[in-house]
XYZ file of C-alpha atoms in Angstrom:
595
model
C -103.989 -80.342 -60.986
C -106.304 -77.672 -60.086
C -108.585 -76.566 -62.908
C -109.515 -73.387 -61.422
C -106.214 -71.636 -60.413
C -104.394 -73.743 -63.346
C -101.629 -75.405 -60.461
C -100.563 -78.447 -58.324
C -102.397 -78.858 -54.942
C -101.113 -81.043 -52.679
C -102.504 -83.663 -51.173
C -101.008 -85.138 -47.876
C -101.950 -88.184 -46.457
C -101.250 -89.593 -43.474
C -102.090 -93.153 -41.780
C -100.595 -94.755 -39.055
C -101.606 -97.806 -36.510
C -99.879 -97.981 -33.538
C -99.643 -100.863 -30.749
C -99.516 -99.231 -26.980
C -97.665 -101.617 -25.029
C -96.245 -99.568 -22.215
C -96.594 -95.727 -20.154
C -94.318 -94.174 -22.294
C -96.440 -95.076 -25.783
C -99.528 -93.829 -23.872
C -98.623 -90.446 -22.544
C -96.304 -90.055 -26.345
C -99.639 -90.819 -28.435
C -102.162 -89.219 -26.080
C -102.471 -85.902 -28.399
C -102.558 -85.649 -31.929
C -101.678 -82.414 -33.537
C -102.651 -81.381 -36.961
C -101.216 -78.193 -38.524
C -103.290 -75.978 -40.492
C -102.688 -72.183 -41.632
C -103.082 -69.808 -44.444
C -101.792 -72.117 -46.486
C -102.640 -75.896 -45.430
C -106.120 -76.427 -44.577
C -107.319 -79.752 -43.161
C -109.618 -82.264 -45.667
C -110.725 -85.003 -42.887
C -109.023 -86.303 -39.983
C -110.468 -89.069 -37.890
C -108.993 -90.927 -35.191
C -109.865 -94.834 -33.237
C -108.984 -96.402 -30.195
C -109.438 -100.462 -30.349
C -109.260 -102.720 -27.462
C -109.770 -106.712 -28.205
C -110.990 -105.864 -31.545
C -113.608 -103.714 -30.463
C -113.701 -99.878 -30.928
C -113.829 -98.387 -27.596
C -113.314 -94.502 -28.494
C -113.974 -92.789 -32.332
C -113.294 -88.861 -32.856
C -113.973 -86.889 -36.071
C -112.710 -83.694 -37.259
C -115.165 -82.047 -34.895
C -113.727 -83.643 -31.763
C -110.283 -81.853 -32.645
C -109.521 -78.422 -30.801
C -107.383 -75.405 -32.297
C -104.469 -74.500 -30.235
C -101.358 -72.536 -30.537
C -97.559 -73.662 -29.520
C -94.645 -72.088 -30.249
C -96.536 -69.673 -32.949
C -98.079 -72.259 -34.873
C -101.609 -73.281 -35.117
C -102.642 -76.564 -34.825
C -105.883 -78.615 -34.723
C -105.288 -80.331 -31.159
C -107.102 -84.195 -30.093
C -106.500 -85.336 -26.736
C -107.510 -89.201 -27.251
C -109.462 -91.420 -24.846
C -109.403 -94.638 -23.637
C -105.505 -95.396 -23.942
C -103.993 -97.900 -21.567
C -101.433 -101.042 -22.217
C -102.529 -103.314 -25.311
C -104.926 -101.127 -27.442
C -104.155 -99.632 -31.020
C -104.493 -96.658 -31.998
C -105.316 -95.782 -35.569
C -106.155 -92.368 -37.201
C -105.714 -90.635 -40.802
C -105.615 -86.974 -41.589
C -105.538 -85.928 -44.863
C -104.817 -81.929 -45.421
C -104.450 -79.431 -48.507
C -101.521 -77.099 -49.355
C -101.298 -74.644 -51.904
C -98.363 -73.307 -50.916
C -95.200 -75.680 -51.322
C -91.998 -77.062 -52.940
C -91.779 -79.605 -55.786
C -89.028 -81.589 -53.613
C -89.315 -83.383 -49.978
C -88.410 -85.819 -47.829
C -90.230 -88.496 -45.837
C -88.848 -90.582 -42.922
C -89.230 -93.662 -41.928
C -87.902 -94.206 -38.650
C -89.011 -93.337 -35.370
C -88.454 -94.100 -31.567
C -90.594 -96.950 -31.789
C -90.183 -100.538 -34.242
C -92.224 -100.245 -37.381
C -93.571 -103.502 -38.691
C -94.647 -102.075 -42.065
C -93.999 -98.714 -44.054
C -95.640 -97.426 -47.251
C -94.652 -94.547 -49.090
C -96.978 -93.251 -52.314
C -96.357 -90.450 -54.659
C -99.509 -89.782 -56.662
C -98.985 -87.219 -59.295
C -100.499 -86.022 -63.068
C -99.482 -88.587 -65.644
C -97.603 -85.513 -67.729
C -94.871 -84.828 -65.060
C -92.076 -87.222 -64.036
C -90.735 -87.252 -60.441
C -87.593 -88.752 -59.131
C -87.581 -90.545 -55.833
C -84.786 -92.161 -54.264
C -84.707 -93.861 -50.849
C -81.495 -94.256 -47.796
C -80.652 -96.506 -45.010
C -82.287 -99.441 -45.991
C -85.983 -98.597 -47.187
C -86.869 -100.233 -50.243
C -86.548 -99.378 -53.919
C -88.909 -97.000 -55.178
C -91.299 -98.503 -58.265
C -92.891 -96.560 -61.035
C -96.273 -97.736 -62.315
C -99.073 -95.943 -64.283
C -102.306 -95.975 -62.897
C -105.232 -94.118 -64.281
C -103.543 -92.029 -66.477
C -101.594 -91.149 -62.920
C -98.003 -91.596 -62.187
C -97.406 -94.164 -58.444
C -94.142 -94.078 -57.072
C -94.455 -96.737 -53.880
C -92.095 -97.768 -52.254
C -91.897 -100.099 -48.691
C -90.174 -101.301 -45.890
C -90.556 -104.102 -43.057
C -89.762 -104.554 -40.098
C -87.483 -100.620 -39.484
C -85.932 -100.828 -35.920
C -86.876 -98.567 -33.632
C -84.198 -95.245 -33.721
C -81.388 -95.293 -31.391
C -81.513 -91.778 -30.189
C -78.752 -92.252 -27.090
C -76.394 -94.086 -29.439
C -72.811 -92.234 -29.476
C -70.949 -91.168 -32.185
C -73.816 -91.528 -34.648
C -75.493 -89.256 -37.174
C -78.913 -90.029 -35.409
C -81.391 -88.230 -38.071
C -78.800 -88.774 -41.360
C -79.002 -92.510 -40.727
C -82.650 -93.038 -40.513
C -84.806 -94.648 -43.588
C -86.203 -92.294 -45.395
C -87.244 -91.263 -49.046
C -86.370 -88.063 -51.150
C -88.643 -87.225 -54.417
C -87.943 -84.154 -56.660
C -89.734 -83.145 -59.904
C -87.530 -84.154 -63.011
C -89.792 -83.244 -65.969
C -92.915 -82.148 -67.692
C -93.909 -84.354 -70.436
C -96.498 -80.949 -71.578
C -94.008 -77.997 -71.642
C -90.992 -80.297 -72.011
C -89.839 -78.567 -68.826
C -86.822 -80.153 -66.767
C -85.781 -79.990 -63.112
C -83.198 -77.553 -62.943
C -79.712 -79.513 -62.164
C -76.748 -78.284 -59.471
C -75.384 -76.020 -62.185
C -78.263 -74.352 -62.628
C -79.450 -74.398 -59.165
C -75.957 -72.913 -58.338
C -76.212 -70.328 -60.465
C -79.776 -69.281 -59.204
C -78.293 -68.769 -55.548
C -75.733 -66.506 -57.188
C -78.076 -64.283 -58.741
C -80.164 -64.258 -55.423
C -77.056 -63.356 -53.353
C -75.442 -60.924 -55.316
C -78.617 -59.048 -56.066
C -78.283 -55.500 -56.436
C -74.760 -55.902 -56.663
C -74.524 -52.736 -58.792
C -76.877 -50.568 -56.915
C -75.211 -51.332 -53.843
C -71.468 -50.006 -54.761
C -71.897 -47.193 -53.154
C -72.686 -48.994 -49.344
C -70.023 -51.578 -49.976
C -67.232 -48.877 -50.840
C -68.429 -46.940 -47.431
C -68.425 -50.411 -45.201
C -64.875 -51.300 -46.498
C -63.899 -48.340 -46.148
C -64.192 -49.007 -42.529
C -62.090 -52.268 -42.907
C -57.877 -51.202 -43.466
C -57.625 -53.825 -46.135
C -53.874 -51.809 -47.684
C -52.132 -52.763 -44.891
C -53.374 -56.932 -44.639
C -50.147 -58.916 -45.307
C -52.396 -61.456 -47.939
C -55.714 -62.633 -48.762
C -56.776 -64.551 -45.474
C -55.832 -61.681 -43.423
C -58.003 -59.508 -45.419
C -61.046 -61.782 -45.418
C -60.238 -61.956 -41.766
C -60.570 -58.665 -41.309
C -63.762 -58.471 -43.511
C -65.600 -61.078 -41.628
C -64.460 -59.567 -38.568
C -65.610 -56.444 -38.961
C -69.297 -58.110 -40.090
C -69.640 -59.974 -37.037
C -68.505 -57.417 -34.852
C -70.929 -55.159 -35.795
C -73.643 -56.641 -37.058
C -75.810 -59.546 -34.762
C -77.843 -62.169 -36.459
C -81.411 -62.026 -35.833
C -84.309 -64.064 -37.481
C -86.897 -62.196 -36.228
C -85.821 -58.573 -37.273
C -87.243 -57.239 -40.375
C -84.256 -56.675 -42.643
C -83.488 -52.751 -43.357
C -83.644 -51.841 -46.891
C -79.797 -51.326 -47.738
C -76.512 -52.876 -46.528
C -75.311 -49.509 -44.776
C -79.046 -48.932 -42.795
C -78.462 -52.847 -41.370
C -74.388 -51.845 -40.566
C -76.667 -49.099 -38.318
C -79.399 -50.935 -37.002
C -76.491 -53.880 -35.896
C -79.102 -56.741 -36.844
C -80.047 -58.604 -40.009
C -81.143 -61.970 -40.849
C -78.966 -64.772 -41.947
C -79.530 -64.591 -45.306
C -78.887 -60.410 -45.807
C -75.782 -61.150 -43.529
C -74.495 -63.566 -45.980
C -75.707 -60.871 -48.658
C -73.213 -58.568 -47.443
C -69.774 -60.723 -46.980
C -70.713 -62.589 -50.207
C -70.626 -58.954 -52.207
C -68.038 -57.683 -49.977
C -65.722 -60.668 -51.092
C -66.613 -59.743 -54.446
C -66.655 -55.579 -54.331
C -62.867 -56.242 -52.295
C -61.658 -58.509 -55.373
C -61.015 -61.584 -53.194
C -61.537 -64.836 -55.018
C -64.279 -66.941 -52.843
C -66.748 -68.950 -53.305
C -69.972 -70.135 -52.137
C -70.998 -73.364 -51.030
C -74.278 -74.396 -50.076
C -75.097 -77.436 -48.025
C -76.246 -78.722 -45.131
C -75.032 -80.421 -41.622
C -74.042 -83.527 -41.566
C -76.663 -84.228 -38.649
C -79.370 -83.437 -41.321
C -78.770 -85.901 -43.525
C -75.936 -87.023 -45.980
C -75.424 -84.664 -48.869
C -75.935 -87.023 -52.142
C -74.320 -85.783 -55.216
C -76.426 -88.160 -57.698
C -80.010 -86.106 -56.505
C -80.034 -83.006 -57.343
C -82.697 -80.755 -55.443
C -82.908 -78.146 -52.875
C -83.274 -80.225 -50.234
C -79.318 -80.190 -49.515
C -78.884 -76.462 -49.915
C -80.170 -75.050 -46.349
C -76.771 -73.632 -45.426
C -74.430 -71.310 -46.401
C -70.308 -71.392 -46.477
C -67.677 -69.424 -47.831
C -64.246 -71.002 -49.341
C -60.966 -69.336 -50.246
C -59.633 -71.906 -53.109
C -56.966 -70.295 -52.595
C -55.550 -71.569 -49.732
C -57.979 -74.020 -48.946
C -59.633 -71.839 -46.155
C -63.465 -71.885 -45.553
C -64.980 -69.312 -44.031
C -68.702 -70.239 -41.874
C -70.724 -66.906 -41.813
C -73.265 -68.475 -39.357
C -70.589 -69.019 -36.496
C -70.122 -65.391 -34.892
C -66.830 -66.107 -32.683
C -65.397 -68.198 -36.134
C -62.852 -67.219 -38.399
C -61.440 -67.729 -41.744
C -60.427 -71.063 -41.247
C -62.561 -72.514 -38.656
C -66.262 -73.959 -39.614
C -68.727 -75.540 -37.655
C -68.189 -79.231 -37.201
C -71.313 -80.119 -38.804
C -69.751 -79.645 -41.748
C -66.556 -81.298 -42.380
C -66.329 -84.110 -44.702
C -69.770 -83.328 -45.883
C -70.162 -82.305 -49.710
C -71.586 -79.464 -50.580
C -72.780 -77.263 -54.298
C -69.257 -75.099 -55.276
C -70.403 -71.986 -56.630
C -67.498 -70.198 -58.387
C -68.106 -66.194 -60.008
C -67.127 -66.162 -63.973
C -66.935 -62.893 -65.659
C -66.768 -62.941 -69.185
C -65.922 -58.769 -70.463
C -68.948 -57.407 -68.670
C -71.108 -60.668 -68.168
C -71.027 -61.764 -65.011
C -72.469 -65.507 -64.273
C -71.218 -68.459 -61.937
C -70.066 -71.930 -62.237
C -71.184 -74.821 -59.785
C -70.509 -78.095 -59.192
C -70.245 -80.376 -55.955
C -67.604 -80.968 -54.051
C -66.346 -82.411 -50.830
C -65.815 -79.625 -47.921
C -62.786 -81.366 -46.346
C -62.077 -82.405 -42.785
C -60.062 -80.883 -40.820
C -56.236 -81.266 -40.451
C -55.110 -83.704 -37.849
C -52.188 -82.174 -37.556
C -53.619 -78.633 -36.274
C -56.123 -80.575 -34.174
C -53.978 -81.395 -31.552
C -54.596 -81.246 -27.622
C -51.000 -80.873 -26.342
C -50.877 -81.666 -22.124
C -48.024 -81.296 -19.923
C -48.372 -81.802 -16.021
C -45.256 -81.949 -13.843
C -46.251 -83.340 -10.424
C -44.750 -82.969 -6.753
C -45.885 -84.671 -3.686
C -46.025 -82.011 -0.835
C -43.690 -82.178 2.222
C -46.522 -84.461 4.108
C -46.635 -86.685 0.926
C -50.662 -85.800 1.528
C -51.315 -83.801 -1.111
C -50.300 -83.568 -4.870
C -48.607 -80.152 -6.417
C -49.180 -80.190 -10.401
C -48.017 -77.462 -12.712
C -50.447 -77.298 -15.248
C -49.608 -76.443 -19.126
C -52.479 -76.925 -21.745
C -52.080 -75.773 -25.620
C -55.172 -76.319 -27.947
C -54.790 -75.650 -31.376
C -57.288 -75.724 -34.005
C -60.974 -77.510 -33.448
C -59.376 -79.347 -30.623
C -60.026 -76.422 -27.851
C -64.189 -77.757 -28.632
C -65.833 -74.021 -28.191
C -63.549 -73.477 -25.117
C -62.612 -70.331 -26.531
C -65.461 -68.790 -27.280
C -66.878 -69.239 -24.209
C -64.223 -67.832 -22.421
C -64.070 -64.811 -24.485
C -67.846 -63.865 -24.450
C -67.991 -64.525 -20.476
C -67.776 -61.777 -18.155
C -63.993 -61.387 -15.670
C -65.708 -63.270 -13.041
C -67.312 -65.937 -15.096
C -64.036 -66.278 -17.006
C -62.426 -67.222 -13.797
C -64.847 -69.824 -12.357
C -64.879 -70.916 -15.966
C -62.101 -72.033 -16.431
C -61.326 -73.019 -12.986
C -63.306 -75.618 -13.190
C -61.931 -77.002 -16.431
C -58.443 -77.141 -14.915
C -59.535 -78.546 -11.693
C -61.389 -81.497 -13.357
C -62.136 -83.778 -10.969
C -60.329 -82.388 -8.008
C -63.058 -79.961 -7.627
C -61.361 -78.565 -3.837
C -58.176 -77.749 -5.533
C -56.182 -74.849 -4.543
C -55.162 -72.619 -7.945
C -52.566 -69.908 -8.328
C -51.207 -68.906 -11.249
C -53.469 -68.813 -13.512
C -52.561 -68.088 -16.779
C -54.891 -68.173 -20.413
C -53.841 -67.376 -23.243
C -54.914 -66.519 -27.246
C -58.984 -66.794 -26.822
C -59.708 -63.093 -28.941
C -61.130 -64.182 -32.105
C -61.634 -60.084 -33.439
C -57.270 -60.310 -33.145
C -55.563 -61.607 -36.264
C -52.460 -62.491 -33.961
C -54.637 -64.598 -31.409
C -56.991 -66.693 -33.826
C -54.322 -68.812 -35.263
C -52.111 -69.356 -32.162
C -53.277 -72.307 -29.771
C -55.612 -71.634 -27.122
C -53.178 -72.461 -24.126
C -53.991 -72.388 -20.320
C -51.391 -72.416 -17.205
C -51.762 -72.976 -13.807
C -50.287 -74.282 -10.331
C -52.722 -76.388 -8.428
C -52.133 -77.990 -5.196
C -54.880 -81.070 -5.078
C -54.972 -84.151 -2.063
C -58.277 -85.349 -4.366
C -55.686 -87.404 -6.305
C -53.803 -89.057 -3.576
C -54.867 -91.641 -0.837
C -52.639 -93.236 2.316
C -53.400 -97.361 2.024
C -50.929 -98.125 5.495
C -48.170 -96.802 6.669
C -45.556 -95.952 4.387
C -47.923 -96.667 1.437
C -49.413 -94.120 -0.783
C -52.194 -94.659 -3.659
C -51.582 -92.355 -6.298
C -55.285 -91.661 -8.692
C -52.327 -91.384 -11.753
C -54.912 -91.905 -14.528
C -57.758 -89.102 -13.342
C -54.646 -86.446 -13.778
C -55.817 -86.044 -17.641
C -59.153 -85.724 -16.520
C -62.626 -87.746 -16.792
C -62.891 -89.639 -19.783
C -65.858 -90.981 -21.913
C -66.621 -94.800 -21.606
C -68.199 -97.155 -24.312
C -69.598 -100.591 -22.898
C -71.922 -101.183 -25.335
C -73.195 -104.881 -25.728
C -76.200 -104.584 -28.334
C -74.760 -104.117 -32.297
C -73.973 -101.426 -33.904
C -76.194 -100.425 -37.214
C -74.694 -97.220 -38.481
C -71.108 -95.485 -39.358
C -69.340 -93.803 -36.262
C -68.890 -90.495 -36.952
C -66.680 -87.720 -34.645
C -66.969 -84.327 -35.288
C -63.721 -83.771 -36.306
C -60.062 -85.776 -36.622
C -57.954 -84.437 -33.321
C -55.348 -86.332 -31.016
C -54.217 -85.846 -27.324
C -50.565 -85.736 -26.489
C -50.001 -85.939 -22.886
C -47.132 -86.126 -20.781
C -47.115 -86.760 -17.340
C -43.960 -86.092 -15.008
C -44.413 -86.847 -11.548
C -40.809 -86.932 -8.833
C -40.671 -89.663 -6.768
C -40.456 -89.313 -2.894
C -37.340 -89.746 -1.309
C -36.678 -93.380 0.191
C -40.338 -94.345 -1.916
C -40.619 -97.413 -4.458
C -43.519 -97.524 -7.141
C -45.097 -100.334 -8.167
C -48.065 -100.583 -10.465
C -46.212 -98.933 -13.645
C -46.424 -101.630 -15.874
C -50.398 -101.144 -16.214
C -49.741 -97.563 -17.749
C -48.143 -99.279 -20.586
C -51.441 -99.996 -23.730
C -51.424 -100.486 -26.995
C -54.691 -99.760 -28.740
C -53.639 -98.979 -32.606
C -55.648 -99.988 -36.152
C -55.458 -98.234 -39.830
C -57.902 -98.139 -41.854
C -58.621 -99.856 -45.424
C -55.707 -98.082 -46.715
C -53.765 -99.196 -44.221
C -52.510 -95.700 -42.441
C -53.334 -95.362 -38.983
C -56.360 -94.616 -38.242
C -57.175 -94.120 -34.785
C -55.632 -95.596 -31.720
C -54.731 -95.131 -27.959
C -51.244 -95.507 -26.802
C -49.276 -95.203 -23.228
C -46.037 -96.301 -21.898
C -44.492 -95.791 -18.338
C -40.637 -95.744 -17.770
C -38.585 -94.723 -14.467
C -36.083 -92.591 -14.639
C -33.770 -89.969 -12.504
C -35.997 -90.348 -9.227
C -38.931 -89.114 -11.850
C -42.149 -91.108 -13.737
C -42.100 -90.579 -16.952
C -45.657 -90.914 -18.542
C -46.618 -90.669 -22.174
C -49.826 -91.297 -23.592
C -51.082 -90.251 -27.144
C -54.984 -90.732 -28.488
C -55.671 -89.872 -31.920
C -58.319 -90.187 -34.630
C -57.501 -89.143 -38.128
C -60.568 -90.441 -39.871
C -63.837 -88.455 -39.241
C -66.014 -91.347 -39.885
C -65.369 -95.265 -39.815
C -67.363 -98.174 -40.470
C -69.535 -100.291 -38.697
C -67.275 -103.290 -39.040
C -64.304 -101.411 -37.362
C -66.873 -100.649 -34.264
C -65.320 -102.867 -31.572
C -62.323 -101.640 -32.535
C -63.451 -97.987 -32.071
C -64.564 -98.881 -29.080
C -62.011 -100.702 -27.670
C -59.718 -97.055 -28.237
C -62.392 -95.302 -26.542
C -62.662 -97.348 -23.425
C -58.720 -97.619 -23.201
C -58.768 -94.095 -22.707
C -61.606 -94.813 -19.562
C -59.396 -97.629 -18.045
C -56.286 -95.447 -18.232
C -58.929 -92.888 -16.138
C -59.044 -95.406 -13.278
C -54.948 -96.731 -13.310
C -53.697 -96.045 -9.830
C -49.797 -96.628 -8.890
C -48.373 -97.476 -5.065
C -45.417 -95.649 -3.942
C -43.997 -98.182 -1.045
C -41.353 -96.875 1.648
């Protein structure tokens, strides 16, 4: 507590010892960077090198330089006398004035921690609530000094497995969150998710009344009579925002809602200003959620602070649409990933006569539907009249979050870059491929009509990449690399942490190829796999399945991969894996046709 300007400083302390025992650690730990600024000013920092127990280099806060990256200023020490085997200790303790009564701390790095502390030090008359993930210890709560010590440890944290696949890297490390909870003196609380709900409302309908006049003149630019329902008419509401007005962090927000319609450019938070009272002024019922990505960290429902609330989402109850204003080739029912299955703070309007207040409570933002996730492939397949090359007819639908971005892409690209574009994609790995054809279809997301319909490509590709003569009268058909390269999983050391996809999806592929006259195949029975498990329910959960028959002079090829679950546990891993790498080993499945 600061006696002269009556408020909280803050304190931050930071010690760490570190063991260099290889080139990496040296050139990661040869700088040490200290922020300071208008608001954080540095108390002492101090810094050691030790080599056999001796100290072989010291440095003080007058050894450390100011520099400036990226627009911040920091207090810069290149360190001496690092090679394999020393430690390196140093502390830096710094002053902030300005700052939040909620954090978080983590505990895991790129490098195995033997030891971890974690102190909160605050004025006996305020409570704090701390609460720790992933494995760090329980946080204690001791008096000391008329001071309240929350401390809290952890031994022996394995080093973070940045490279590891299908894993919320940052969510899943140890770390600690702490909020303010009460004031023992002014018998002040923390406010809770209701009240921290209601708070955003105010914020983002501010000025609602003063701005009636520049909402009625930006919808009157949106034909809203003539939208068959709701959706279409918060389609055409969000459309019209993100056609004409470009996110930008760095512009200086114009005073009113029609002067940033002019300039074309506001921030993030005055964009989501203007659909949130849009919404409102066109008498659509939607709410806001506020959350964060799943990447971030796991929203917790039990520890309520602003910590979770970074992002922003719109959702039509309705018809159980959300709507992500961040995302500017998204529609009405289409998010970023980051968010599904996460929960997030509800905030619903209530209007009581002429009081006007909101509602919140949390909620889970569901995952998507499987069933409008699906990757639907068709490939009919010739040999040419020289049996040297392969002729494939190429048909490719992608509905929902299955087309991955694809569209987006290919609608923001120029004509030419549209073509290579997706050239490449259909060619895949037979990169000399001759196309004609080519045909894409429903990739406009500013046309009502297009956004819901499946992004679908067609083509006619004549490719020898996928054939190869063994002998006379003996051909090697590459069958498996048809549906393109797939991902592999051969991973030996064990799995810590939940797999997580970014969304549930499934392939559906069918593959038609006509057997050459006079020709035999052999080889089919290795296209037939059976890769299926539920989950604790006991519903399928994800799986990889193929089967091979001959029929008619034709091969008849079907193969379906599908995950409905958008996370699973560690104990199902090897099964997870197992799916994935049955996809990879149907990649390398060739089949002989004989004469």
């Amino acid at each position: 507590f600061n006696e002269t300007t009556k408020q909280l400083d803050l304190y931050y302390l930071y010690h760490t010892i570190k063991y260099i025992n290889d080139n990496k650690s040296i050139e990661d730990n040869n700088k040490i960077y200290v922020q300071s600024n208008e608001s954080q000013s540095i108390v002492n920092v101090k810094a050691r090198v030790i080599s056999k127990g001796k100290v072989i280099y010291e440095a003080t806060q007058k050894d450390f330089k100011e520099v400036e990256e990226e627009g911040r200023k920091y207090n810069m020490l290149a360190v001496e006398g690092l090679e394999k085997g020393v430690v390196i200790e140093y502390i830096s303790i710094t002053k902030l004035t300005e700052f939040e009564l909620y954090d978080d701390d983590y505990f895991q790095l790129n490098a195995p921690i033997k030891k971890a502390e974690f102190y909160l030090i605050v004025p006996g008359h305020t409570d704090f609530r701390c609460k720790s993930y992933n494995g760090f210890g329980n946080i204690a709560d001791s008096t000391v000094d008329g001071r309240h010590v929350y401390y809290g440890t952890s031994l022996n944290i394995p080093a973070i497995d940045n490279e590891e696949k299908y894993s919320l890297v940052n969510a899943n490390k140890q770390r600690i969150e702490y909020v303010y909870y009460y004031n023992k003196e002014t018998k002040k609380m923390n406010a809770k998710w209701p009240e921290l709900g209601r708070t955003f409302f105010d914020r983002v309908n501010y000025n609602y009344d003063k701005n009636q006049k520049d909402l009625d003149k930006i919808l009157a630019k949106i034909d809203l009579k003539t939208a068959a329902n709701d959706v279409e008419k918060v389609f055409r509401i969000e459309n019209f925002l993100k056609t004409n007005i470009s996110l930008d962090q760095e512009s200086e927000d114009a005073p009113t809602f029609m002067e940033s319609l002019k300039k074309k450019a506001a921030s993030q938070y005055r964009f989501n200003q203007i659909m949130a009272q849009a919404f409102r002024k066109a008498g659509i019922p939607v709410e806001i959620i506020l959350t964060c990505t799943k990447d971030y960290k796991r929203f917790d429902p039990d520890f309520d602070s602003w910590s979770y609330l970074r992002n922003v989402l719109f959702y039509m109850p309705s018809v159980k649409q959300y709507i992500d204003p961040s995302q500017s080739f998204k529609r009405v029912g289409t998010i970023n990933t980051d968010y599904l299955g996460q929960d997030g703070l509800f905030i619903k309007i209530v209007e009581i006569g002429d009081a006007v207040s909101a509602t919140a409570s949390v909620k889970t933002i569901a995952a998507n539907d499987v069933t409008k996730s699906r990757d639907e492939e068709t490939y009919t397949a010739s040999f040419n009249n020289d049996l040297g090359s392969l002729n494939i007819h190429y048909d490719r639908k992608m509905n929902g979050y299955s087309e991955q971005g694809l569209k987006s892409v290919y609608f923001v690209v120029d004509d030419e870059k549209k073509k290579e574009f997706i050239e490449g994609f259909v060619k895949g790995l037979a990169k000399d491929a001759k196309l004609e054809n080519l045909k894409v279809e429903n990739y406009d997301p500013t046309k009502f009509d297009e956004v819901y319909k499946p992004f679908g490509i067609n083509a006619d590709l004549a490719a020898d990449y996928y054939v190869e003569p063994v002998g006379e009268g003996k051909i090697l058909l590459k069958v498996g690399e048809l549906i393109g390269q797939q991902s592999e999983m051969y991973q030996d050391k064990p799995r810590f942490t939940p797999i997580d996809i970014d969304f549930t999806h499934s392939y559906n592929r069918q593959i038609m190829i006509t057997i050459p006259t006079g020709y035999k195949v052999k080889g089919l029975d290795k296209l037939n796999m059976n890769f299926a498990y539920n989950n604790a329910k006991g519903q399928p959960s994800f799986g990889f399945i193929s089967s091979c028959k001959e029929e008619s002079g034709k091969i008849m090829i079907t193969c379906t991969e599908y995950y409905n679950d958008i996370t699973y546990p560690v104990a199902q891993f090897n099964e997870f894996k197992k799916v994935i790498n049955a996809a990879a080993d149907f990649n390398k499945i060739s089949i002989l046709f004989e004469k």
